[in-house]
Tab-separated table of C-alpha atoms and ligand atoms in Angstrom:
chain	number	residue	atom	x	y	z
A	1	UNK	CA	-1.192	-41.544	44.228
A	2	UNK	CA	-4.913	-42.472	43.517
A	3	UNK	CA	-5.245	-46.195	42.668
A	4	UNK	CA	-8.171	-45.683	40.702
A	5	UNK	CA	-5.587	-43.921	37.685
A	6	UNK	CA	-3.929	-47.857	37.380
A	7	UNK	CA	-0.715	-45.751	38.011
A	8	UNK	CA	0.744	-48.034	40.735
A	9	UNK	CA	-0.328	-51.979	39.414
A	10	UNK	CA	3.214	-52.505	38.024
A	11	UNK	CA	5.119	-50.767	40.810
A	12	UNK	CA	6.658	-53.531	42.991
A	13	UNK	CA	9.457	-53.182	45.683
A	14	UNK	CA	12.995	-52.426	44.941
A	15	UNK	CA	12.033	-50.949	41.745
A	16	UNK	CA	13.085	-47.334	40.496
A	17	UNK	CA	10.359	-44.575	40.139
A	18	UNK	CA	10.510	-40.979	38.321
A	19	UNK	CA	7.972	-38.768	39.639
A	20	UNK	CA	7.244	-36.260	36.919
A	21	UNK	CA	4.956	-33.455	39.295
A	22	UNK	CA	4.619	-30.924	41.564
A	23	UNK	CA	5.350	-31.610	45.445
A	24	UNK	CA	3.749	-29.687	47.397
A	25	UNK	CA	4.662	-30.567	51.261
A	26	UNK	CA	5.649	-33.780	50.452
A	27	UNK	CA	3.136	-34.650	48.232
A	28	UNK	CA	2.137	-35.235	44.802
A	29	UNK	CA	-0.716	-35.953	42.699
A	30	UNK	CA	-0.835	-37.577	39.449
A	31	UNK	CA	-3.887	-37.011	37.530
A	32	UNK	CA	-5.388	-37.000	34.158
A	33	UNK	CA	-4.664	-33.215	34.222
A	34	UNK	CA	-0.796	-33.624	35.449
A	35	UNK	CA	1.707	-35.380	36.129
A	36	UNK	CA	3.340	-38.565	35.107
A	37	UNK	CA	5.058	-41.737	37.162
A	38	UNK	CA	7.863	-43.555	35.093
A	39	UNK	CA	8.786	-46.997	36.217
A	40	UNK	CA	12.092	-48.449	35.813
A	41	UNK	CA	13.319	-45.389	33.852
A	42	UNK	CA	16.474	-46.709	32.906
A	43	UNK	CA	15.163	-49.108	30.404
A	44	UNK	CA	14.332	-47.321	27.576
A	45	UNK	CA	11.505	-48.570	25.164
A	46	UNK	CA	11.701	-47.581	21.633
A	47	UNK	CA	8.586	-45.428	21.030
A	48	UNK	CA	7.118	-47.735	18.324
A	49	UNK	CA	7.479	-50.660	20.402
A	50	UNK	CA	5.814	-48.947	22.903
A	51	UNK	CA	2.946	-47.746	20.519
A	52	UNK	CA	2.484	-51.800	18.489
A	53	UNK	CA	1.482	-52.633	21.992
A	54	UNK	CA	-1.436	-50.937	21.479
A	55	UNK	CA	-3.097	-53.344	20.080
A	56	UNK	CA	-1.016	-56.740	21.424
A	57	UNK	CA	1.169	-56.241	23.922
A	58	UNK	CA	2.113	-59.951	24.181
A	59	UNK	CA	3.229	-59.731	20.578
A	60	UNK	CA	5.259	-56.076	21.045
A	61	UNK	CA	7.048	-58.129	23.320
A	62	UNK	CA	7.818	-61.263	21.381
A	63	UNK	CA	8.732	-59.029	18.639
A	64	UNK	CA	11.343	-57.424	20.967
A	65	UNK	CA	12.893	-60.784	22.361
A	66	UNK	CA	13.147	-61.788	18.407
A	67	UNK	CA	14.214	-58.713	17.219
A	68	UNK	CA	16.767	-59.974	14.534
A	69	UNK	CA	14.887	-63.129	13.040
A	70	UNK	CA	12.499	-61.592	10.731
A	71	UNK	CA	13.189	-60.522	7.709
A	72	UNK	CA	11.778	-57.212	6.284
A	73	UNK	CA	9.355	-57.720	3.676
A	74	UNK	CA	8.757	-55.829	0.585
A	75	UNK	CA	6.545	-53.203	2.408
A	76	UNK	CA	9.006	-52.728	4.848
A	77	UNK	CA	11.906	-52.309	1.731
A	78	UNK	CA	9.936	-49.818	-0.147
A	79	UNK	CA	9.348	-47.804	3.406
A	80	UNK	CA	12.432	-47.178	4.513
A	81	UNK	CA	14.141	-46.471	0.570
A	82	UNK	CA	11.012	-43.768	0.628
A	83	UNK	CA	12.256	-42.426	3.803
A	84	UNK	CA	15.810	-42.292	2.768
A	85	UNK	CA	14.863	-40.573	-0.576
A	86	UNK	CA	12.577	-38.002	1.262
A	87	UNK	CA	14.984	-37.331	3.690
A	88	UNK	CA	17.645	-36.484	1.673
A	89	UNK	CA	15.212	-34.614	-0.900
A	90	UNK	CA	14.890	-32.314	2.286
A	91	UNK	CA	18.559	-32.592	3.239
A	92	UNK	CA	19.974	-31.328	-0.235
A	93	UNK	CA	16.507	-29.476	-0.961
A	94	UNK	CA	16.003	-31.333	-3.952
A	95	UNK	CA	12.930	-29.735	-5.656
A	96	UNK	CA	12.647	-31.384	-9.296
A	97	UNK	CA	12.068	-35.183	-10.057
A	98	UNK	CA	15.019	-35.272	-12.094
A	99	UNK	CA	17.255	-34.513	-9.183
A	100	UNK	CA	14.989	-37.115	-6.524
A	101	UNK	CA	15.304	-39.926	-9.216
A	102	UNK	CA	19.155	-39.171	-9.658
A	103	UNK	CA	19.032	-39.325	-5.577
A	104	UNK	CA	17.147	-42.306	-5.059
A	105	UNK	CA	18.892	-44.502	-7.870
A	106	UNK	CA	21.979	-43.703	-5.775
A	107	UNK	CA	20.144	-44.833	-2.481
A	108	UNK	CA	18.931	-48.151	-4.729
A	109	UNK	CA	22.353	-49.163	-4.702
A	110	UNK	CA	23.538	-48.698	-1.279
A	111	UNK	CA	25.100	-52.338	-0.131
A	112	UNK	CA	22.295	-52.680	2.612
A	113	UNK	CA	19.622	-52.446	-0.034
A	114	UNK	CA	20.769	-54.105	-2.217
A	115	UNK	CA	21.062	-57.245	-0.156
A	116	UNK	CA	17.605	-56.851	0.903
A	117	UNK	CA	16.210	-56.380	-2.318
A	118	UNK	CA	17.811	-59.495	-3.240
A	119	UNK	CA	16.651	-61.555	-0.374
A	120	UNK	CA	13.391	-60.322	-1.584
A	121	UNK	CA	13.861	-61.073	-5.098
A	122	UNK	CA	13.303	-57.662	-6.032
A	123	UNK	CA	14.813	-55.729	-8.816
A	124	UNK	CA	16.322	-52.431	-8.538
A	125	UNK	CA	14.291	-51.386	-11.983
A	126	UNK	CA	10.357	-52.886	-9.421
A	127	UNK	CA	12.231	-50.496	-6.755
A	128	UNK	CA	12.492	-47.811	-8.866
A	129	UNK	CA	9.193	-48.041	-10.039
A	130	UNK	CA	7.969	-48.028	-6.469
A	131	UNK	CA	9.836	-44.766	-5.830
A	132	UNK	CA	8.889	-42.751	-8.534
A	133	UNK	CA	5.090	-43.377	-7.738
A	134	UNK	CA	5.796	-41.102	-5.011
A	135	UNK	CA	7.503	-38.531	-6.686
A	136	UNK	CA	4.813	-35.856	-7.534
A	137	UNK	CA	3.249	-36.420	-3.372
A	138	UNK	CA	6.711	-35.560	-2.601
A	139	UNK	CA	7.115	-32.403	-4.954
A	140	UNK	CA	3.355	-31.477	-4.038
A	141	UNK	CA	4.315	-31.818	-0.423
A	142	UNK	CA	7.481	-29.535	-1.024
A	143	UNK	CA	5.395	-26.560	-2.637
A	144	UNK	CA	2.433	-26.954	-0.274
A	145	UNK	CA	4.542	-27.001	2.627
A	146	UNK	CA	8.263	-25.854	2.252
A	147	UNK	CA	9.413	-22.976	0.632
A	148	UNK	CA	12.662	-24.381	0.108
A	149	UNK	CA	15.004	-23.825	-3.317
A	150	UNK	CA	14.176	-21.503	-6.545
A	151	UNK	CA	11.686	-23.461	-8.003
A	152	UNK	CA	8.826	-22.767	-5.674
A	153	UNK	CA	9.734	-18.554	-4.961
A	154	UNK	CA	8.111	-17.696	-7.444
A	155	UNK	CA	4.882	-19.582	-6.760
A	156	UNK	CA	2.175	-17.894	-4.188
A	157	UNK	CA	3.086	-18.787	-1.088
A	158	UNK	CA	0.708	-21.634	0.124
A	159	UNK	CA	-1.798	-21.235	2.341
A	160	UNK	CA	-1.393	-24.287	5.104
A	161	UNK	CA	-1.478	-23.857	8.545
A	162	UNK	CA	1.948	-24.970	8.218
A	163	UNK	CA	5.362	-23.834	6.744
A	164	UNK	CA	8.466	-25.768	7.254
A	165	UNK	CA	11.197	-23.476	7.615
A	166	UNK	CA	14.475	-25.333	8.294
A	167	UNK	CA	15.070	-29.248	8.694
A	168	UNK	CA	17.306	-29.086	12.050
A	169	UNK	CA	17.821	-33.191	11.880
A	170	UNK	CA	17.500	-36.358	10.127
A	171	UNK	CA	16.836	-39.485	11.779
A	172	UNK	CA	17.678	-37.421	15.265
A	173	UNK	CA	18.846	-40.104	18.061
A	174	UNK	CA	17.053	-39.569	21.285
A	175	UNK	CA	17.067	-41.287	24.639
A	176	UNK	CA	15.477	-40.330	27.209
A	177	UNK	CA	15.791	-41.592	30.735
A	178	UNK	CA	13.533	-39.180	31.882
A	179	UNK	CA	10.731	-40.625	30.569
A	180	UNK	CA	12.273	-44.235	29.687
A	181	UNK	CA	11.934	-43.994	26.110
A	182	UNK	CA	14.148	-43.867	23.161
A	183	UNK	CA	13.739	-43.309	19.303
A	184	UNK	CA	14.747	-41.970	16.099
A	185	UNK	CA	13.116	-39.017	14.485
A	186	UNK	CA	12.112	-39.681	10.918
A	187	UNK	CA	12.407	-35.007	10.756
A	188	UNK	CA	13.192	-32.699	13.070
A	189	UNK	CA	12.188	-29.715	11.825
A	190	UNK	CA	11.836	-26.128	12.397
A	191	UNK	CA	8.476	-24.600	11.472
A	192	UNK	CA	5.931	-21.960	11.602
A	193	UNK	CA	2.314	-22.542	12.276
A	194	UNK	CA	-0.599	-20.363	11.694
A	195	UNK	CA	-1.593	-18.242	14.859
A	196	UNK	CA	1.390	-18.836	16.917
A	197	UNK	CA	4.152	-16.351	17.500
A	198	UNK	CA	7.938	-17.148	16.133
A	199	UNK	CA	8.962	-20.981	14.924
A	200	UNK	CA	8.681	-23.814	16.757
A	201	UNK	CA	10.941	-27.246	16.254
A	202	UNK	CA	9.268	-30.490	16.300
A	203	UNK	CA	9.501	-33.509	15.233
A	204	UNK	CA	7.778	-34.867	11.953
A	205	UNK	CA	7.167	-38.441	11.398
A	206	UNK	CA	6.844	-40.208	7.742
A	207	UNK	CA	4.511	-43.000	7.094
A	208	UNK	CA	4.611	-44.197	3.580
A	209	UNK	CA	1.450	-46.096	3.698
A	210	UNK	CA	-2.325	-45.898	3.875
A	211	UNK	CA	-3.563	-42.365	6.046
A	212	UNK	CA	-5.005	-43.338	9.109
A	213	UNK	CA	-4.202	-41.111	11.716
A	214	UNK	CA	-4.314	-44.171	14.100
A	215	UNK	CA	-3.900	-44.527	17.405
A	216	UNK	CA	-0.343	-46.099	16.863
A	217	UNK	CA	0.896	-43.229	14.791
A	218	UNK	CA	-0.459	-40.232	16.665
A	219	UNK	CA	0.921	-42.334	20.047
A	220	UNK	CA	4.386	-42.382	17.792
A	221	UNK	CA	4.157	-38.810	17.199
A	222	UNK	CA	3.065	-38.228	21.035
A	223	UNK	CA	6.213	-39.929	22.489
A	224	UNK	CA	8.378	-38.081	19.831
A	225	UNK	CA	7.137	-34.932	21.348
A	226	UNK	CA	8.177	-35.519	24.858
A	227	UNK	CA	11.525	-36.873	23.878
A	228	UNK	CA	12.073	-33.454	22.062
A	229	UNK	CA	11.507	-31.634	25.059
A	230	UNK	CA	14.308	-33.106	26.399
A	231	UNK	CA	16.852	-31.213	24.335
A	232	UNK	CA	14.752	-27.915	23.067
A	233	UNK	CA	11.664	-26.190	24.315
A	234	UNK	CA	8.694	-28.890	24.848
A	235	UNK	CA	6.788	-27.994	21.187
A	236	UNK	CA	3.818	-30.154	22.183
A	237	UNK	CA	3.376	-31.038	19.464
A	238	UNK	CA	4.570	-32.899	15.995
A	239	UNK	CA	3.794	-33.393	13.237
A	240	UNK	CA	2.504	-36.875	11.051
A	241	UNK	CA	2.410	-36.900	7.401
A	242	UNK	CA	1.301	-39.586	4.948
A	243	UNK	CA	3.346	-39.442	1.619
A	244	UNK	CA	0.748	-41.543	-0.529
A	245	UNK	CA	-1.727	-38.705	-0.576
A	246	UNK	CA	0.033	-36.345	0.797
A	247	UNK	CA	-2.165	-35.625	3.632
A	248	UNK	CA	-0.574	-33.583	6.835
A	249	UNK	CA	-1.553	-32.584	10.469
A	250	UNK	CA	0.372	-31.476	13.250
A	251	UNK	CA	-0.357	-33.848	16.545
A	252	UNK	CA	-0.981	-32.310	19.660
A	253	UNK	CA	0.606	-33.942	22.697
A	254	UNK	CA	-2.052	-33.798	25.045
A	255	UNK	CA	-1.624	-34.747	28.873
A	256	UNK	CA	-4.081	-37.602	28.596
A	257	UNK	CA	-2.204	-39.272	25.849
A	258	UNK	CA	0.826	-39.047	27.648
A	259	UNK	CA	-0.011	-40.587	30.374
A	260	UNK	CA	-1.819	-43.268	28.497
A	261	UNK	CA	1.643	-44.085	26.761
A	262	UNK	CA	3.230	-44.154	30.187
A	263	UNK	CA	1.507	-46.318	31.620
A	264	UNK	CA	1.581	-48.792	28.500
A	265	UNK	CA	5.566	-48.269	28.251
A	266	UNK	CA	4.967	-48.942	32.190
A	267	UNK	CA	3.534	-52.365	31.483
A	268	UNK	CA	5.680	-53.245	28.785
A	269	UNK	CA	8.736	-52.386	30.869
A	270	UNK	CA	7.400	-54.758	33.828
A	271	UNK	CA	6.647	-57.719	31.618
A	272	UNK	CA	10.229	-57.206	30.070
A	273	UNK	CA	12.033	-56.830	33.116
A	274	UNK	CA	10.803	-59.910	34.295
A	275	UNK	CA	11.258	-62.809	31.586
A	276	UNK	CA	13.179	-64.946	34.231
A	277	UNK	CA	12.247	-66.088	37.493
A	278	UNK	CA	14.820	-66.678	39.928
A	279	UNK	CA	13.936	-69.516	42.886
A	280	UNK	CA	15.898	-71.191	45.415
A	281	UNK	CA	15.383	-74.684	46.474
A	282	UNK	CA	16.033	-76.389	49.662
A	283	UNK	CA	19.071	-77.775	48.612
A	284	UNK	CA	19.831	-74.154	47.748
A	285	UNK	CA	20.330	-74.639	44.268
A	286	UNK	CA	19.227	-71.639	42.031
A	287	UNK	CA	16.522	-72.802	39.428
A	288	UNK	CA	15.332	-69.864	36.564
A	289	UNK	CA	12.461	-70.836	34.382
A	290	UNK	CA	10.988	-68.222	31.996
A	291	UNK	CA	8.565	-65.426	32.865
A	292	UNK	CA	5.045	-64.414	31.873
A	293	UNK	CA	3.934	-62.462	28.999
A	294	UNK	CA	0.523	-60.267	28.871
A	295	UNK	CA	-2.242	-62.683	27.979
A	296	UNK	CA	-2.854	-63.098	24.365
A	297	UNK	CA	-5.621	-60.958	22.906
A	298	UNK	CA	-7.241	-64.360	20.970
A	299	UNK	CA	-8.284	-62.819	18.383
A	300	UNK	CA	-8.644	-65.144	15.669
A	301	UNK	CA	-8.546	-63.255	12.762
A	302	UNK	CA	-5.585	-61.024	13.596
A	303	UNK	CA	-4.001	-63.810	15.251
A	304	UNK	CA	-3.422	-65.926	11.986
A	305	UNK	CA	-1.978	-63.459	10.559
A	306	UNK	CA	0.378	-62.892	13.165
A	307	UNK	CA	3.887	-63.222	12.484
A	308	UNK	CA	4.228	-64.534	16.304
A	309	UNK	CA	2.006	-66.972	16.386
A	310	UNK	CA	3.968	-69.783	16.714
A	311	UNK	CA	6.329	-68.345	19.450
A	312	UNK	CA	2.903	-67.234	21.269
A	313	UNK	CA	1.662	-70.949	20.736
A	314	UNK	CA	4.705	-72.071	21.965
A	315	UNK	CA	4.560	-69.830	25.348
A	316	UNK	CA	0.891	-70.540	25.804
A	317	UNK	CA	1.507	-74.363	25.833
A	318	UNK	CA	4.663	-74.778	27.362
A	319	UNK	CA	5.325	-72.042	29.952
A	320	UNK	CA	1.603	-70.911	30.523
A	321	UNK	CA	0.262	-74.201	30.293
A	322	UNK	CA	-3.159	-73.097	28.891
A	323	UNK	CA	-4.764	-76.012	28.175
A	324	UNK	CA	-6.376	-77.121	24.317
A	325	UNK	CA	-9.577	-75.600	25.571
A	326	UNK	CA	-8.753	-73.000	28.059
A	327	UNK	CA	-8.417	-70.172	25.207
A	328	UNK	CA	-10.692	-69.548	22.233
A	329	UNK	CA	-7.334	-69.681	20.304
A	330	UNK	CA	-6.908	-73.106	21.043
A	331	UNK	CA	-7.658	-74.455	17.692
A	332	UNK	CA	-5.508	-71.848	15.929
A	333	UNK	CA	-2.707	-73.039	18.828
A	334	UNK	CA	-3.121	-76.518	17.636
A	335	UNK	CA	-3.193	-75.798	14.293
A	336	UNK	CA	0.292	-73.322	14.368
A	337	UNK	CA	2.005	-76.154	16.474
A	338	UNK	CA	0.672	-79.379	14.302
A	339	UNK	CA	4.499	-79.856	12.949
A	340	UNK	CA	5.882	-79.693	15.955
A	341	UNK	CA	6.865	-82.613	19.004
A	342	UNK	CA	7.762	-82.235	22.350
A	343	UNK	CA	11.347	-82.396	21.942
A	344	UNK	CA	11.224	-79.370	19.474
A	345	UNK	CA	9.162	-76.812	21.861
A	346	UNK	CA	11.179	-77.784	24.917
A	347	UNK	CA	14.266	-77.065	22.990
A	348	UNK	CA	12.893	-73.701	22.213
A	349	UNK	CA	11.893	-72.806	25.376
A	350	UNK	CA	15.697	-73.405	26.781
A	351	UNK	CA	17.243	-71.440	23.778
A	352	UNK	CA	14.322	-68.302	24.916
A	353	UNK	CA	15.674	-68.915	28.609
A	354	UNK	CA	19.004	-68.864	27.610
A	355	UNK	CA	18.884	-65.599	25.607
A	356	UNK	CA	16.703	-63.981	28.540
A	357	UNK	CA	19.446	-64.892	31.015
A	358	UNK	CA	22.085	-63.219	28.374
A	359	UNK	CA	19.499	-60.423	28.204
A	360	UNK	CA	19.408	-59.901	31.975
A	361	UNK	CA	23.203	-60.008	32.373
A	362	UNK	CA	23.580	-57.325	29.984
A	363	UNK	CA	21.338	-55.284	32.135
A	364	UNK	CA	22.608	-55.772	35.473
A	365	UNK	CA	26.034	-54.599	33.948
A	366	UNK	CA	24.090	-51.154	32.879
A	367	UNK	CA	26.930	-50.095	30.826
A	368	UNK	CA	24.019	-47.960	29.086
A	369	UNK	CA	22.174	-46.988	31.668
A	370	UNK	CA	25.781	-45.941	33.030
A	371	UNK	CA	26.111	-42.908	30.719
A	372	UNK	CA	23.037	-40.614	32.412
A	373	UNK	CA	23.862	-42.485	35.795
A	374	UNK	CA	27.725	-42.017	36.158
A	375	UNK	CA	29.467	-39.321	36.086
A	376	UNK	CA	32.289	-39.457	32.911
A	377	UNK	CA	34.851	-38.990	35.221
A	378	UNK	CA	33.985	-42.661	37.153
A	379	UNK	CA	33.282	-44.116	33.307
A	380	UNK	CA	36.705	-42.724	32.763
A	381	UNK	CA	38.438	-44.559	34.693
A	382	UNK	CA	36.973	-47.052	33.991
A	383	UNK	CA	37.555	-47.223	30.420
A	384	UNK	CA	34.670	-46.646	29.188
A	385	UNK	CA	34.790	-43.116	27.784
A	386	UNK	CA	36.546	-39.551	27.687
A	387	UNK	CA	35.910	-37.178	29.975
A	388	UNK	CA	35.620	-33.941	29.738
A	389	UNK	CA	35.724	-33.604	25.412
A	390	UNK	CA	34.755	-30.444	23.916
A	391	UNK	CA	33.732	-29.942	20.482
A	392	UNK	CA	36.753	-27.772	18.782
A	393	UNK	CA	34.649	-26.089	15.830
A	394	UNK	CA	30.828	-26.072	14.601
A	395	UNK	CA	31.909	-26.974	11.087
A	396	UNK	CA	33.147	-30.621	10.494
A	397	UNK	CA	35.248	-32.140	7.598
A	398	UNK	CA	33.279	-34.044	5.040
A	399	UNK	CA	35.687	-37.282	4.438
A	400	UNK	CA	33.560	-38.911	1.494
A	401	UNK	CA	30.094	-39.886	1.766
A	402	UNK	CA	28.317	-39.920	5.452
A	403	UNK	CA	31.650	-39.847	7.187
A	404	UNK	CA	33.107	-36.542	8.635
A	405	UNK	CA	36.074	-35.413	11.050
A	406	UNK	CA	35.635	-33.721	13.986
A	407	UNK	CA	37.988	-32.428	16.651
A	408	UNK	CA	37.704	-32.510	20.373
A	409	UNK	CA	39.138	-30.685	23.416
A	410	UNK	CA	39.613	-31.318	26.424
A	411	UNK	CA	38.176	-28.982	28.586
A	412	UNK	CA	40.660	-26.430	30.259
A	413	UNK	CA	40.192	-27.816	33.486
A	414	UNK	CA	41.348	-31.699	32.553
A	415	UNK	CA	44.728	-32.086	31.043
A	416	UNK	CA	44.969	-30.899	27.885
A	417	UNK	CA	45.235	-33.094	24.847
A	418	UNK	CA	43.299	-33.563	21.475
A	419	UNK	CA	41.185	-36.020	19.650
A	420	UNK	CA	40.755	-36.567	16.338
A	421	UNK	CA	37.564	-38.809	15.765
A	422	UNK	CA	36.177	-39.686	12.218
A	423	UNK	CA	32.510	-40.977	12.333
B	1	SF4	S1	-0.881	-64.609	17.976
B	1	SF4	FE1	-2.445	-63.164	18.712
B	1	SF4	S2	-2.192	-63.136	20.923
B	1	SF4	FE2	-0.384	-64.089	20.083
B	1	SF4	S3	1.051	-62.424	19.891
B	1	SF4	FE3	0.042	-62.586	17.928
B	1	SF4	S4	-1.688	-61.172	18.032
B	1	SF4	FE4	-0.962	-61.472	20.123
């Protein structure tokens, strides 16, 4: 492994490596050409956190340990009611606006939108508003792009690079331990693209704001890729499409990015793995104080916008110890902690140790990390699942809305008995 690629500065002993490459007596090479090492596989990343960490890693990673606390603003609202509307749009190939606005007002009034529209002040008339905005990008996008439902077979077929033929998934759930990611696909669709033979499936990802084509997004896109070649032919590729215009590209998921990600989910996953430190005094009594983070970037003018700022304050005063002037932040540090004492930050710092400690326990127990690990039989027994299930039929029973019934099997060689499971 050449040292020179950065690929071994977060490999320490005891720790679990996945060689992705070719051995060839004995040995491997991991280059910018080939090849990829994955660190601690088992903990899987979620692509985007991986991606935001682009930029600050330290606050990916405060954003992880306060996953929960934040509420999502009004940005955030309108993004993911867009992405429910599109993705049903697709789903029940809606093609006019009567039929998306009929759609969405029913998606408006879904319980867990509701309450966040309220805690928002928001009205579901502002929402609506919001929505429709988007509607002609949508149908534009559908006729450009699709040629799904009657209204668009009579139209001459469009010209793109790219026709979607089939959506195969919505919001597909992947893990994957091989490359110690995990994520949900906005679309995973099936789709032919100019010059290449057959259809190819890939996932598409749906960003509702400005088109950037940044870093972040294409990195999204990237990891999306490689996750998809875990179940289905590697495509590559994806695809990354900004609804405001619209304005559409397909990715390419080039070696060099790839690796780039790695090693940045690589570096997340040490930092992570590592927010307590265990030591033993003489008297043999355990003592755990809380670990490092990646420096922070100090960048003032991003920084005071930061939503972490005060938990990054917090960790650069009272576990770091950077002094006032040690950091060109130190002013904004100051500043973010002014209505703060002593007794406040300290108790903050043992509530952060004590949810790291609850963190770490739920590791070491690896109940998730159990299901690629152990076999079902040994998960079995121990409670945890059902081995040996088979899927009775392809076709499930709708039971109302988003809940079916399926029917398992055991497989012939367990004993025989059946399952009825309603999801
Ligand atoms: S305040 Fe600055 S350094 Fe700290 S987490 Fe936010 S962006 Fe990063």
């Amino acid at each position: 492994m050449r040292d020179d690629l950065g690929l071994d500065s977060h490999v320490q002993e005891g720790d679990t490596v996945h060689v992705l490459a070719e051995f060839k007596d004995d040995v491997c090479y991991i280059t910018d050409q080939s090849g990829l090492l994955i660190i601690n596989p088992d903990l899987l990343l979620s692509g985007t956190t991986v991606v935001s960490s682009v930029f600050c890693m330290r606050k990916s990673i405060l954003k992880e340990k306060f996953k929960g606390c934040d509420s999502r603003n009004v940005q955030m609202l309108y993004g993911s009611i867009i992405h429910s509307v599109f993705q049903q749009m697709l789903r029940k190939k809606l093609c006019t606006a009567e039929g998306i606005i009929q759609e969405s007002t029913t998606i408006v009034k879904q319980l867990s939108n509701l309450l966040e529209m309220y805690a928002n002040q928001m009205t579901e008339d502002k929402v609506m508003e919001e929505i429709k905005s988007y509607i002609p990008q949508m149908i534009s996008w559908l006729a450009q792009y699709t040629r799904f439902g009657s209204s668009f077979t009579v139209k001459k077929q469009s010209d793109s690079d790219v026709q979607v033929t089939k959506v195969c998934d919505i919001e597909e759930n992947m893990w994957s331990p091989r490359y110690g990611i995990k994520g949900k696909i906005d679309l995973t669709v099936e789709a032919r693209i100019k010059n290449e033979p057959g259809t190819t499936t890939l996932p598409l990802e749906l960003k509702t704001g400005k088109t950037s084509y940044s870093v972040e997004h294409k990195g999204q896109v990237t990891l999306y890729s490689m996750m998809c070649g875990d179940r289905r032919k590697d495509p590559q590729k994806g695809m990354l499409l900004y609804l405001k215009e619209p304005s559409m590209k397909i990715i390419p998921a080039d070696h060099i990015h790839q690796k780039g990600l790695i090693q940045l989910r690589n570096e997340m996953a040490y930092y992570i793995s590592r927010q307590v430190i265990k030591s033993t005094e003489d008297s043999e009594q355990k003592t755990f104080t809380l670990g490092r983070l990646p420096d922070p970037i100090s960048n003032i003018r991003a920084c005071q916008k930061c939503p972490q700022l005060i938990n990054c304050s917090i960790y650069q005063r009272q576990v770091e110890g950077r002094s006032a002037d040690s950091s060109g932040m130190s002013g904004l540090v100051n500043e973010s902690l002014g209505h703060l004492n002593l007794d406040h930050m300290t108790y903050f710092i043992q509530w952060c140790l004590m949810l790291d400690l609850e963190s770490q326990l739920g590791q070491s127990k690896k109940t998730l990390a159990d299901i690629w690990c152990k076999s079902s039989v040994k998960r079995e027994e121990a409670g945890l699942c059902l081995s040996g299930m088979v899927l009775l039929s392809e076709s499930c029973e709708e039971i109302g809305q988003d809940a079916v019934v399926l029917t398992f099997s055991r497989h012939s060689q367990y004993p025989k008995y059946v399952l009825i499971l309603a999801v």
